[in-house]
Amino acid sequence: MVHRKSLQLLAITVSLFTLGTPYNKREVQPTEITDEIGPDNIEMGPQLEFIGELYDMTRALGKSAILSCKISGEPPMNLYIMHDRIASYRNKQKKRNLPSETIYDPAKPNELSVIYRLDNLQGKHEGVYKCQGESINGQISISAMTLTLVDPCEGVECGFREQCVNVKGNGICTCDFPCGETYEPVCSDGITFGSMCHLERSECRKGAYAKEISTGACADVEDLPTEGTCTLSGEGHVSKFNGDFFTFKGGCPYKMVEDTRGGTFIVYAMTEMCGDTNQAICLRSVTIYVDRIYGFSIERGWVINDNGRRRNVMNGERIILGGGAVSITRDGKTMVGKIENKQIEFFYDGLNYFKLSVPLDFVSKHDDFAGFCGPIPVDYVPGVGRDISTVEDIPMPALGSEELCKPEFGAPVCSDPEIPSQVRQAFMENDEIAPCTTIIPVDLYLEQAIQDTCGCDMKNGHNYCFCNILYSYAEDCRQAGVDIDFAKVGDHCEKSYHKDVFKSEGISYNRRRWYYQHKKRGH
């Protein structure tokens, strides 16, 4: 111990003597230990210096920025980027050096560089950044920069009711500007809007000011809906998300819905011309794509086609598809499906009724959804809208040639004067659906039933056209919470109506018998 302290004292004394005494250059002869000559030949290695420094930059909010620096020196070296207000956490410890990408080229061992990328720039990213290099011999070198952020909407002038919105760093004038989530309803022209901001978005799209604005919801509206629905039923009847409706005839896979924010949800409805004289329209299948990596189809007869594997869904049975992405159950005559991560639901009666329900929480802008169901309204409460079959051009995107898939719009005029009164009587005197008429207006269904019954091309004794609409109304009532006994829905529709139609179309029931046989055995 005494010897070690003596050595330490000697080292300190020599150091003080060296620092305090000027060094005089003198000739030193080689020793027996080394061939090198004197202290002038002691090399400290290359100096640590930047060959690629940080530089000041100005970027728009929402844009990206790439910070990079490069040093040269004696390896091994360390290089990292720091920011006073941004920290990363590794092993539960706060670190000021940001998680950068280090680039090392073995062919150039004296060089080292790092890259740090900033995406979707926000206010917290603004400030001074430092790139600090450290070498094995204790050298430290620092390069600094200042990142300044600007608002891309500053100074931008927009059109009528438009507002400038920052879209990935670009100032865009749009009618789809954000509105708060606070519910402060206003009423205009019989339509309830969630707030004045939502009304202004509607004015922006129409290009005109609204009239007769009053605070509070309209007289016939109690609560804002939480979902948007689109329905395809009967002989090509479509009720869009915004309440407008139309009728078409065509035989192609038509795009019903597409999420325009990346195609993460797409629905195609495959229709074909059918009937005794090929003048009716039948919904053969609905194909649904989820997150661009999984797709499946539901077909007539409560059949699921999962990548070529076809199976029937039995009443009360629950099926999981896509590793849990989709769940499907059958409640009586209706298949009920759910896209789990989006909370989107669909309903299919195995024939001509298909309904899609999208939660409004999943929709942020007017044009988030496209297809023949149209955009989902985010500003107002949709009601029974207009018949647009002959009023405006209706986009019907399809998988097929435009000439082959071009549909005909509009329903045929009923020439039989007795059918309207008979259909009205069958609807209005139906005790089973009577409790629902005060919840869901029956007028639109009644008109569709008259049209389909009058021009029905299915003369097979199943009252196919009328019963399709009657069951569509009953199913909508059931979803609205009205207890419906489908066996008593109508005297003109047998309890076995669906099964009779399936058999008339040659749909096999072998799998159904297999299911029930194994169910009784406890499988």
Short mmCIF file of C-alpha atoms in Angstrom, two decimals:
data_model
loop_
_atom_site.label_atom_id
_atom_site.label_comp_id
_atom_site.label_asym_id
_atom_site.label_seq_id
_atom_site.Cartn_x
_atom_site.Cartn_y
_atom_site.Cartn_z
CA MET A 1 0.00 0.00 0.00
CA VAL A 2 2.88 2.40 0.86
CA HIS A 3 4.58 1.54 -2.42
CA ARG A 4 1.40 2.34 -4.43
CA LYS A 5 0.96 5.71 -2.73
CA SER A 6 4.61 6.54 -3.41
CA LEU A 7 4.09 5.84 -7.13
CA GLN A 8 0.98 8.03 -7.20
CA LEU A 9 2.85 10.88 -5.49
CA LEU A 10 5.72 10.55 -7.95
CA ALA A 11 3.31 10.67 -10.93
CA ILE A 12 1.64 13.82 -9.59
CA THR A 13 5.03 15.48 -8.99
CA VAL A 14 6.19 14.70 -12.53
CA SER A 15 2.94 15.99 -13.99
CA LEU A 16 3.20 19.26 -12.10
CA PHE A 17 6.81 19.64 -13.12
CA THR A 18 5.93 18.97 -16.75
CA LEU A 19 3.07 21.46 -16.76
CA GLY A 20 5.03 24.13 -14.92
CA THR A 21 8.31 23.91 -16.84
CA PRO A 22 8.65 24.98 -20.50
CA TYR A 23 9.76 22.20 -22.76
CA ASN A 24 13.10 22.77 -24.50
CA LYS A 25 13.62 20.75 -27.64
CA ARG A 26 16.76 18.65 -27.47
CA GLU A 27 18.33 15.79 -29.30
CA VAL A 28 17.55 12.38 -27.85
CA GLN A 29 19.37 9.29 -28.97
CA PRO A 30 17.58 6.01 -29.58
CA THR A 31 17.44 3.74 -26.55
CA GLU A 32 17.74 0.02 -26.25
CA ILE A 33 14.00 -0.28 -25.83
CA THR A 34 12.85 1.52 -28.98
CA ASP A 35 14.05 2.74 -32.30
CA GLU A 36 11.88 5.86 -32.10
CA ILE A 37 13.49 9.19 -31.41
CA GLY A 38 12.22 11.41 -28.64
CA PRO A 39 8.82 12.84 -27.60
CA ASP A 40 8.34 14.74 -30.87
CA ASN A 41 7.48 11.43 -32.55
CA ILE A 42 4.58 10.56 -30.19
CA GLU A 43 1.37 10.66 -32.38
CA MET A 44 -2.02 11.53 -30.81
CA GLY A 45 -4.06 10.18 -33.78
CA PRO A 46 -6.18 12.16 -36.28
CA GLN A 47 -8.09 15.15 -34.95
CA LEU A 48 -11.88 14.62 -34.42
CA GLU A 49 -13.69 16.84 -36.88
CA PHE A 50 -17.03 17.08 -38.69
CA ILE A 51 -17.07 16.41 -42.40
CA GLY A 52 -20.86 16.72 -42.50
CA GLU A 53 -22.44 19.14 -40.04
CA LEU A 54 -26.01 19.95 -39.04
CA TYR A 55 -27.49 23.06 -40.59
CA ASP A 56 -30.41 25.35 -39.74
CA MET A 57 -33.67 24.49 -41.48
CA THR A 58 -37.25 25.75 -41.70
CA ARG A 59 -40.10 23.30 -42.23
CA ALA A 60 -43.89 23.43 -42.28
CA LEU A 61 -45.89 21.83 -39.49
CA GLY A 62 -46.82 18.30 -40.51
CA LYS A 63 -43.87 17.88 -42.86
CA SER A 64 -40.80 15.68 -42.30
CA ALA A 65 -37.20 16.60 -41.54
CA ILE A 66 -34.00 14.53 -41.77
CA LEU A 67 -31.07 15.43 -39.51
CA SER A 68 -27.68 13.94 -40.35
CA CYS A 69 -24.07 14.51 -39.40
CA LYS A 70 -20.73 12.84 -40.09
CA ILE A 71 -17.37 12.88 -38.29
CA SER A 72 -13.83 11.79 -38.98
CA GLY A 73 -11.37 10.73 -36.30
CA GLU A 74 -9.54 7.88 -34.62
CA PRO A 75 -11.78 4.86 -34.03
CA PRO A 76 -13.54 3.78 -31.99
CA MET A 77 -15.85 6.79 -31.92
CA ASN A 78 -19.33 7.61 -30.68
CA LEU A 79 -21.78 9.93 -32.42
CA TYR A 80 -25.34 10.89 -31.47
CA ILE A 81 -27.98 13.62 -31.84
CA MET A 82 -29.61 15.38 -28.88
CA HIS A 83 -32.52 17.75 -28.25
CA ASP A 84 -33.22 19.46 -24.92
CA ARG A 85 -37.01 18.93 -25.03
CA ILE A 86 -37.17 15.49 -26.65
CA ALA A 87 -36.04 12.41 -24.76
CA SER A 88 -36.26 8.70 -25.39
CA TYR A 89 -36.68 6.03 -22.76
CA ARG A 90 -34.63 2.85 -22.88
CA ASN A 91 -34.46 0.35 -20.05
CA LYS A 92 -36.71 2.74 -18.07
CA GLN A 93 -34.00 5.41 -18.14
CA LYS A 94 -34.39 8.83 -19.67
CA LYS A 95 -31.88 9.37 -22.50
CA ARG A 96 -31.13 12.65 -24.21
CA ASN A 97 -29.49 11.05 -27.20
CA LEU A 98 -32.24 10.33 -29.71
CA PRO A 99 -32.60 6.88 -31.30
CA SER A 100 -30.75 7.61 -34.53
CA GLU A 101 -29.59 5.33 -37.32
CA THR A 102 -25.81 4.84 -37.24
CA ILE A 103 -23.98 4.32 -40.53
CA TYR A 104 -20.51 2.76 -40.52
CA ASP A 105 -18.50 1.75 -43.60
CA PRO A 106 -15.71 -0.79 -42.85
CA ALA A 107 -13.83 0.55 -45.87
CA LYS A 108 -13.63 3.93 -44.11
CA PRO A 109 -12.96 3.08 -40.44
CA ASN A 110 -12.11 6.69 -39.57
CA GLU A 111 -15.61 7.93 -40.48
CA LEU A 112 -18.97 7.62 -38.73
CA SER A 113 -22.37 9.17 -39.44
CA VAL A 114 -25.86 9.19 -37.92
CA ILE A 115 -29.33 10.01 -39.32
CA TYR A 116 -32.41 10.99 -37.34
CA ARG A 117 -35.79 11.36 -39.07
CA LEU A 118 -38.66 13.50 -37.77
CA ASP A 119 -42.12 12.76 -39.22
CA ASN A 120 -45.27 14.84 -38.84
CA LEU A 121 -43.48 17.80 -37.31
CA GLN A 122 -45.23 19.39 -34.32
CA GLY A 123 -44.44 22.27 -32.00
CA LYS A 124 -42.47 20.08 -29.61
CA HIS A 125 -39.94 19.32 -32.36
CA GLU A 126 -38.89 22.95 -32.74
CA GLY A 127 -35.63 24.14 -31.18
CA VAL A 128 -31.90 23.49 -31.12
CA TYR A 129 -30.43 20.10 -32.02
CA LYS A 130 -26.84 19.05 -31.30
CA CYS A 131 -24.74 16.38 -32.93
CA GLN A 132 -21.97 15.32 -30.53
CA GLY A 133 -18.96 13.21 -31.47
CA GLU A 134 -16.58 11.53 -29.00
CA SER A 135 -13.29 9.76 -29.74
CA ILE A 136 -11.26 7.18 -27.84
CA ASN A 137 -8.62 9.75 -26.87
CA GLY A 138 -11.16 11.98 -25.15
CA GLN A 139 -11.78 14.50 -27.91
CA ILE A 140 -15.30 15.98 -28.19
CA SER A 141 -16.72 17.89 -31.13
CA ILE A 142 -20.22 19.40 -31.42
CA SER A 143 -22.30 20.62 -34.36
CA ALA A 144 -25.56 22.49 -33.72
CA MET A 145 -28.61 23.62 -35.69
CA THR A 146 -31.97 25.34 -35.14
CA LEU A 147 -35.21 23.82 -36.49
CA THR A 148 -37.90 26.45 -37.13
CA LEU A 149 -41.51 25.44 -37.85
CA VAL A 150 -44.09 27.51 -39.74
CA ASP A 151 -47.87 27.15 -40.25
CA PRO A 152 -48.57 26.28 -43.92
CA CYS A 153 -52.02 27.91 -43.67
CA GLU A 154 -50.64 31.28 -42.66
CA GLY A 155 -51.65 33.87 -45.25
CA VAL A 156 -53.77 31.39 -47.31
CA GLU A 157 -57.10 32.76 -48.57
CA CYS A 158 -59.90 30.25 -49.19
CA GLY A 159 -63.24 30.28 -50.98
CA PHE A 160 -66.80 30.43 -49.65
CA ARG A 161 -66.96 28.88 -46.18
CA GLU A 162 -63.75 26.96 -46.83
CA GLN A 163 -61.04 26.76 -44.20
CA CYS A 164 -57.36 26.06 -44.62
CA VAL A 165 -56.35 22.68 -43.19
CA ASN A 166 -52.81 21.42 -42.71
CA VAL A 167 -52.62 18.19 -44.73
CA LYS A 168 -49.19 16.60 -44.32
CA GLY A 169 -47.52 19.99 -44.26
CA ASN A 170 -49.54 21.54 -47.10
CA GLY A 171 -52.17 24.23 -46.60
CA ILE A 172 -55.32 22.93 -48.33
CA CYS A 173 -58.59 24.86 -48.60
CA THR A 174 -61.43 22.42 -47.95
CA CYS A 175 -64.99 22.04 -46.71
CA ASP A 176 -63.90 19.09 -44.56
CA PHE A 177 -62.34 21.19 -41.84
CA PRO A 178 -62.43 19.70 -38.31
CA CYS A 179 -65.28 20.42 -35.90
CA GLY A 180 -65.31 19.86 -32.16
CA GLU A 181 -67.00 16.88 -30.54
CA THR A 182 -69.31 19.00 -28.37
CA TYR A 183 -72.96 18.46 -29.30
CA GLU A 184 -74.58 21.88 -29.74
CA PRO A 185 -77.31 21.15 -32.33
CA VAL A 186 -78.82 23.68 -34.69
CA CYS A 187 -81.78 23.22 -37.04
CA SER A 188 -81.97 24.44 -40.63
CA ASP A 189 -84.46 23.48 -43.35
CA GLY A 190 -85.70 20.57 -41.26
CA ILE A 191 -82.20 19.09 -40.87
CA THR A 192 -80.42 18.84 -37.51
CA PHE A 193 -76.69 19.62 -37.51
CA GLY A 194 -74.34 18.67 -34.69
CA SER A 195 -73.13 22.25 -34.26
CA MET A 196 -72.83 25.53 -36.13
CA CYS A 197 -69.48 24.31 -37.40
CA HIS A 198 -71.17 21.28 -39.00
CA LEU A 199 -73.76 23.57 -40.58
CA GLU A 200 -70.98 25.74 -42.04
CA ARG A 201 -69.38 22.64 -43.58
CA SER A 202 -72.72 21.84 -45.23
CA GLU A 203 -73.01 25.44 -46.50
CA CYS A 204 -69.50 25.16 -47.89
CA ARG A 205 -70.38 22.07 -49.93
CA LYS A 206 -73.62 23.56 -51.22
CA GLY A 207 -72.01 26.93 -51.98
CA ALA A 208 -74.84 28.88 -50.34
CA TYR A 209 -75.93 30.07 -46.92
CA ALA A 210 -78.53 28.01 -45.04
CA LYS A 211 -81.94 29.50 -44.31
CA GLU A 212 -84.10 29.57 -41.19
CA ILE A 213 -81.41 28.61 -38.69
CA SER A 214 -82.52 27.99 -35.10
CA THR A 215 -80.66 26.70 -32.07
CA GLY A 216 -81.44 23.21 -30.83
CA ALA A 217 -82.43 20.06 -32.70
CA CYS A 218 -85.34 20.03 -35.11
CA ALA A 219 -88.72 19.12 -33.67
CA ASP A 220 -88.66 15.48 -34.86
CA VAL A 221 -85.08 14.74 -33.79
CA GLU A 222 -84.13 13.71 -30.26
CA ASP A 223 -80.57 12.36 -30.56
CA LEU A 224 -77.87 12.32 -33.18
CA PRO A 225 -77.25 8.90 -34.74
CA THR A 226 -74.10 6.99 -33.91
CA GLU A 227 -73.86 5.09 -37.20
CA GLY A 228 -74.39 5.42 -40.94
CA THR A 229 -76.24 2.67 -42.83
CA CYS A 230 -76.55 1.62 -46.46
CA THR A 231 -78.94 -1.08 -47.65
CA LEU A 232 -79.37 -3.14 -50.83
CA SER A 233 -82.69 -5.00 -50.94
CA GLY A 234 -85.43 -6.32 -53.18
CA GLU A 235 -85.19 -5.65 -56.90
CA GLY A 236 -82.05 -3.48 -56.79
CA HIS A 237 -83.26 -0.93 -54.23
CA VAL A 238 -80.41 1.04 -52.64
CA SER A 239 -80.75 3.34 -49.63
CA LYS A 240 -77.57 5.42 -49.39
CA PHE A 241 -75.76 6.63 -46.30
CA ASN A 242 -77.28 10.11 -46.71
CA GLY A 243 -80.88 8.86 -46.95
CA ASP A 244 -81.27 9.24 -50.73
CA PHE A 245 -82.37 6.13 -52.62
CA PHE A 246 -82.46 4.70 -56.14
CA THR A 247 -83.29 1.51 -58.03
CA PHE A 248 -81.05 -0.17 -60.59
CA LYS A 249 -80.78 -3.32 -62.69
CA GLY A 250 -77.44 -4.77 -63.65
CA GLY A 251 -75.37 -7.92 -63.48
CA CYS A 252 -71.83 -7.24 -62.23
CA PRO A 253 -69.81 -6.95 -59.01
CA TYR A 254 -70.55 -3.34 -58.07
CA LYS A 255 -68.45 -1.50 -55.51
CA MET A 256 -70.81 -0.80 -52.66
CA VAL A 257 -68.36 0.82 -50.21
CA GLU A 258 -64.67 1.69 -50.14
CA ASP A 259 -62.70 3.36 -47.37
CA THR A 260 -60.81 6.03 -49.34
CA ARG A 261 -58.18 6.44 -46.60
CA GLY A 262 -56.10 3.57 -47.93
CA GLY A 263 -58.55 0.91 -49.10
CA THR A 264 -58.61 -0.83 -45.72
CA PHE A 265 -62.28 -1.78 -46.16
CA ILE A 266 -63.99 -2.59 -49.47
CA VAL A 267 -67.36 -4.24 -50.20
CA TYR A 268 -68.52 -5.55 -53.59
CA ALA A 269 -72.13 -6.62 -54.20
CA MET A 270 -72.42 -9.21 -56.98
CA THR A 271 -75.81 -8.94 -58.71
CA GLU A 272 -77.10 -10.79 -61.73
CA MET A 273 -80.16 -10.77 -63.93
CA CYS A 274 -82.52 -13.62 -63.03
CA GLY A 275 -86.19 -14.59 -63.15
CA ASP A 276 -88.40 -16.37 -65.62
CA THR A 277 -87.55 -13.98 -68.45
CA ASN A 278 -84.23 -12.72 -67.06
CA GLN A 279 -85.75 -9.37 -66.05
CA ALA A 280 -85.38 -9.64 -62.27
CA ILE A 281 -82.23 -8.84 -60.27
CA CYS A 282 -80.76 -11.19 -57.67
CA LEU A 283 -78.03 -10.56 -55.14
CA ARG A 284 -75.76 -13.58 -55.56
CA SER A 285 -72.94 -12.71 -53.18
CA VAL A 286 -71.21 -9.98 -51.22
CA THR A 287 -67.39 -9.90 -51.09
CA ILE A 288 -65.67 -8.04 -48.26
CA TYR A 289 -61.99 -7.11 -48.07
CA VAL A 290 -60.50 -6.18 -44.68
CA ASP A 291 -57.19 -4.34 -44.26
CA ARG A 292 -56.13 -5.29 -47.81
CA ILE A 293 -54.86 -8.68 -46.61
CA TYR A 294 -58.01 -10.74 -46.09
CA GLY A 295 -61.15 -11.26 -48.13
CA PHE A 296 -64.22 -13.50 -47.95
CA SER A 297 -67.67 -13.79 -49.53
CA ILE A 298 -71.15 -14.46 -48.21
CA GLU A 299 -73.52 -16.13 -50.66
CA ARG A 300 -77.17 -17.05 -51.05
CA GLY A 301 -78.31 -19.72 -48.63
CA TRP A 302 -76.34 -18.38 -45.64
CA VAL A 303 -73.10 -19.66 -47.17
CA ILE A 304 -69.60 -18.34 -46.41
CA ASN A 305 -66.83 -18.71 -48.98
CA ASP A 306 -63.56 -18.36 -47.09
CA ASN A 307 -60.77 -18.55 -49.70
CA GLY A 308 -62.53 -21.38 -51.53
CA ARG A 309 -63.81 -23.18 -48.43
CA ARG A 310 -67.62 -22.98 -48.55
CA ARG A 311 -69.84 -23.72 -45.58
CA ASN A 312 -73.35 -22.94 -44.34
CA VAL A 313 -73.91 -20.90 -41.20
CA MET A 314 -76.51 -22.51 -38.98
CA ASN A 315 -78.99 -20.68 -36.78
CA GLY A 316 -77.20 -19.79 -33.53
CA GLU A 317 -73.78 -20.74 -34.88
CA ARG A 318 -70.79 -18.37 -34.52
CA ILE A 319 -67.86 -18.43 -36.94
CA ILE A 320 -64.52 -16.62 -36.67
CA LEU A 321 -62.67 -15.69 -39.87
CA GLY A 322 -59.30 -14.18 -40.67
CA GLY A 323 -57.69 -15.06 -37.35
CA GLY A 324 -60.27 -13.08 -35.39
CA ALA A 325 -60.63 -10.16 -37.82
CA VAL A 326 -64.27 -11.05 -38.58
CA SER A 327 -66.98 -12.75 -36.55
CA ILE A 328 -70.26 -14.00 -38.07
CA THR A 329 -73.32 -15.38 -36.32
CA ARG A 330 -76.78 -16.28 -37.57
CA ASP A 331 -79.80 -14.94 -35.76
CA GLY A 332 -82.86 -16.60 -37.24
CA LYS A 333 -82.95 -15.73 -40.93
CA THR A 334 -80.20 -13.11 -40.74
CA MET A 335 -76.43 -13.46 -40.76
CA VAL A 336 -74.86 -10.80 -38.54
CA GLY A 337 -71.19 -10.03 -39.14
CA LYS A 338 -68.73 -7.72 -37.43
CA ILE A 339 -65.34 -6.33 -38.49
CA GLU A 340 -63.83 -6.35 -35.01
CA ASN A 341 -61.12 -3.67 -35.25
CA LYS A 342 -63.43 -1.20 -37.02
CA GLN A 343 -66.73 -2.04 -35.26
CA ILE A 344 -68.39 -2.19 -38.69
CA GLU A 345 -71.42 -4.51 -38.87
CA PHE A 346 -73.27 -6.12 -41.76
CA PHE A 347 -76.56 -8.00 -42.01
CA TYR A 348 -77.56 -10.51 -44.73
CA ASP A 349 -80.75 -12.55 -44.95
CA GLY A 350 -79.33 -15.05 -47.44
CA LEU A 351 -81.38 -13.65 -50.34
CA ASN A 352 -81.62 -10.05 -51.52
CA TYR A 353 -81.19 -8.07 -48.29
CA PHE A 354 -77.75 -6.74 -47.30
CA LYS A 355 -77.18 -3.87 -44.89
CA LEU A 356 -73.94 -2.22 -43.85
CA SER A 357 -73.58 -0.22 -40.62
CA VAL A 358 -70.52 2.04 -40.09
CA PRO A 359 -70.00 3.82 -36.74
CA LEU A 360 -69.64 7.56 -37.15
CA ASP A 361 -66.61 7.46 -34.84
CA PHE A 362 -64.84 5.69 -37.71
CA VAL A 363 -65.60 8.59 -40.07
CA SER A 364 -63.91 11.97 -39.83
CA LYS A 365 -64.51 13.59 -43.23
CA HIS A 366 -67.31 13.77 -45.75
CA ASP A 367 -65.40 11.84 -48.40
CA ASP A 368 -63.86 9.10 -46.24
CA PHE A 369 -66.15 6.56 -47.95
CA ALA A 370 -67.01 6.07 -51.63
CA GLY A 371 -68.94 3.56 -53.77
CA PHE A 372 -72.60 3.52 -54.79
CA CYS A 373 -73.56 3.92 -51.11
CA GLY A 374 -72.02 7.38 -51.36
CA PRO A 375 -70.19 9.36 -48.67
CA ILE A 376 -71.27 9.12 -45.05
CA PRO A 377 -72.80 12.38 -43.74
CA VAL A 378 -70.91 13.76 -40.77
CA ASP A 379 -72.76 17.09 -40.50
CA TYR A 380 -76.45 16.20 -40.23
CA VAL A 381 -79.00 13.56 -39.33
CA PRO A 382 -79.94 11.63 -42.49
CA GLY A 383 -83.61 10.88 -43.05
CA VAL A 384 -85.68 9.59 -45.94
CA GLY A 385 -84.15 11.52 -48.79
CA ARG A 386 -84.90 11.83 -52.50
CA ASP A 387 -85.40 9.27 -55.21
CA ILE A 388 -82.35 10.06 -57.35
CA SER A 389 -82.90 7.27 -59.91
CA THR A 390 -83.61 9.81 -62.66
CA VAL A 391 -82.45 13.03 -61.01
CA GLU A 392 -78.68 12.81 -61.16
CA ASP A 393 -75.80 10.69 -62.38
CA ILE A 394 -75.13 7.86 -59.96
CA PRO A 395 -71.60 6.45 -59.89
CA MET A 396 -71.66 2.65 -60.04
CA PRO A 397 -68.01 1.48 -60.06
CA ALA A 398 -67.80 -2.17 -61.08
CA LEU A 399 -65.35 -4.98 -61.77
CA GLY A 400 -66.00 -5.32 -65.49
CA SER A 401 -66.24 -3.39 -68.71
CA GLU A 402 -68.25 -0.19 -68.63
CA GLU A 403 -70.44 -1.37 -71.49
CA LEU A 404 -71.22 -4.71 -69.84
CA CYS A 405 -71.77 -3.38 -66.32
CA LYS A 406 -73.65 -0.18 -67.10
CA PRO A 407 -76.90 -0.46 -65.10
CA GLU A 408 -80.40 0.78 -65.85
CA PHE A 409 -81.90 3.12 -63.28
CA GLY A 410 -85.49 3.51 -62.19
CA ALA A 411 -88.35 1.14 -61.38
CA PRO A 412 -91.06 0.15 -63.90
CA VAL A 413 -94.42 1.89 -63.74
CA CYS A 414 -97.12 -0.36 -62.31
CA SER A 415 -99.94 -0.85 -64.83
CA ASP A 416 -102.08 -3.14 -62.65
CA PRO A 417 -104.42 -0.91 -60.56
CA GLU A 418 -105.21 -3.68 -58.06
CA ILE A 419 -101.66 -4.42 -56.91
CA PRO A 420 -101.04 -1.11 -55.03
CA SER A 421 -104.14 -1.47 -52.88
CA GLN A 422 -103.42 -5.15 -52.19
CA VAL A 423 -99.84 -4.41 -51.13
CA ARG A 424 -100.90 -1.50 -48.91
CA GLN A 425 -103.46 -3.71 -47.25
CA ALA A 426 -100.90 -6.46 -46.66
CA PHE A 427 -98.55 -3.97 -45.02
CA MET A 428 -100.94 -1.78 -43.06
CA GLU A 429 -103.08 -4.62 -41.69
CA ASN A 430 -100.10 -6.67 -40.57
CA ASP A 431 -100.34 -6.90 -36.78
CA GLU A 432 -96.78 -8.23 -36.43
CA ILE A 433 -95.08 -5.18 -37.93
CA ALA A 434 -97.63 -2.58 -36.74
CA PRO A 435 -95.64 -1.66 -33.57
CA CYS A 436 -92.68 -0.76 -35.77
CA THR A 437 -94.44 1.78 -38.01
CA THR A 438 -94.04 4.48 -35.36
CA ILE A 439 -90.27 3.85 -35.23
CA ILE A 440 -89.36 3.20 -38.87
CA PRO A 441 -91.50 4.94 -41.51
CA VAL A 442 -93.12 2.38 -43.75
CA ASP A 443 -93.69 4.62 -46.79
CA LEU A 444 -90.45 3.81 -48.66
CA TYR A 445 -90.79 0.04 -48.10
CA LEU A 446 -94.42 0.17 -49.21
CA GLU A 447 -93.51 1.92 -52.47
CA GLN A 448 -90.71 -0.59 -53.13
CA ALA A 449 -93.05 -3.52 -52.45
CA ILE A 450 -95.59 -2.13 -54.94
CA GLN A 451 -92.90 -1.69 -57.61
CA ASP A 452 -91.45 -5.17 -57.11
CA THR A 453 -94.76 -6.99 -56.89
CA CYS A 454 -96.10 -5.26 -59.98
CA GLY A 455 -93.07 -6.01 -62.16
CA CYS A 456 -92.09 -9.31 -60.58
CA ASP A 457 -90.44 -11.80 -62.92
CA MET A 458 -90.49 -14.65 -60.38
CA LYS A 459 -93.72 -16.58 -61.01
CA ASN A 460 -92.79 -19.57 -58.86
CA GLY A 461 -95.54 -19.25 -56.28
CA HIS A 462 -93.32 -18.01 -53.44
CA ASN A 463 -94.42 -14.34 -53.61
CA TYR A 464 -90.72 -13.75 -54.02
CA CYS A 465 -90.74 -10.03 -54.84
CA PHE A 466 -93.25 -8.94 -52.21
CA CYS A 467 -91.78 -11.08 -49.42
CA ASN A 468 -88.25 -9.79 -50.04
CA ILE A 469 -89.35 -6.25 -49.15
CA LEU A 470 -91.60 -7.36 -46.29
CA TYR A 471 -88.75 -9.30 -44.72
CA SER A 472 -86.39 -6.34 -45.28
CA TYR A 473 -88.72 -4.11 -43.29
CA ALA A 474 -89.15 -6.72 -40.57
CA GLU A 475 -85.36 -7.12 -40.26
CA ASP A 476 -84.84 -3.36 -39.96
CA CYS A 477 -87.49 -3.35 -37.25
CA ARG A 478 -85.73 -6.15 -35.42
CA GLN A 479 -82.45 -4.21 -35.52
CA ALA A 480 -84.31 -1.18 -34.13
CA GLY A 481 -85.32 -3.23 -31.10
CA VAL A 482 -88.84 -4.28 -32.11
CA ASP A 483 -89.50 -7.95 -31.36
CA ILE A 484 -90.55 -9.50 -34.66
CA ASP A 485 -91.77 -13.09 -35.15
CA PHE A 486 -90.74 -13.85 -38.71
CA ALA A 487 -93.07 -16.83 -38.81
CA LYS A 488 -96.03 -14.42 -38.51
CA VAL A 489 -94.78 -11.55 -40.65
CA GLY A 490 -97.27 -12.04 -43.46
CA ASP A 491 -99.97 -14.41 -44.64
CA HIS A 492 -98.47 -14.23 -48.14
CA CYS A 493 -95.01 -15.35 -46.96
CA GLU A 494 -94.67 -18.90 -45.64
CA LYS A 495 -92.49 -19.66 -42.63
CA SER A 496 -90.31 -21.72 -44.97
CA TYR A 497 -90.09 -18.88 -47.51
CA HIS A 498 -86.30 -18.63 -47.52
CA LYS A 499 -85.83 -22.39 -47.58
CA ASP A 500 -88.31 -22.75 -50.44
CA VAL A 501 -86.42 -20.17 -52.51
CA PHE A 502 -83.10 -21.86 -51.79
CA LYS A 503 -84.45 -25.23 -52.91
CA SER A 504 -85.94 -23.73 -56.06
CA GLU A 505 -82.46 -22.44 -56.92
CA GLY A 506 -80.83 -25.81 -56.28
CA ILE A 507 -78.90 -24.85 -53.12
CA SER A 508 -77.79 -28.04 -51.33
CA TYR A 509 -78.71 -28.79 -47.74
CA ASN A 510 -76.32 -31.72 -47.23
CA ARG A 511 -74.06 -29.70 -44.95
CA ARG A 512 -77.06 -28.66 -42.88
CA ARG A 513 -77.99 -32.30 -42.18
CA TRP A 514 -74.36 -33.07 -41.30
CA TYR A 515 -74.31 -30.14 -38.88
CA TYR A 516 -77.45 -31.20 -37.02
CA GLN A 517 -76.39 -34.88 -36.89
CA HIS A 518 -73.07 -33.99 -35.27
CA LYS A 519 -74.63 -31.38 -33.02
CA LYS A 520 -76.90 -34.05 -31.49
CA ARG A 521 -73.84 -36.22 -30.82
CA GLY A 522 -72.25 -33.43 -28.82
CA HIS A 523 -69.60 -32.45 -31.40
#
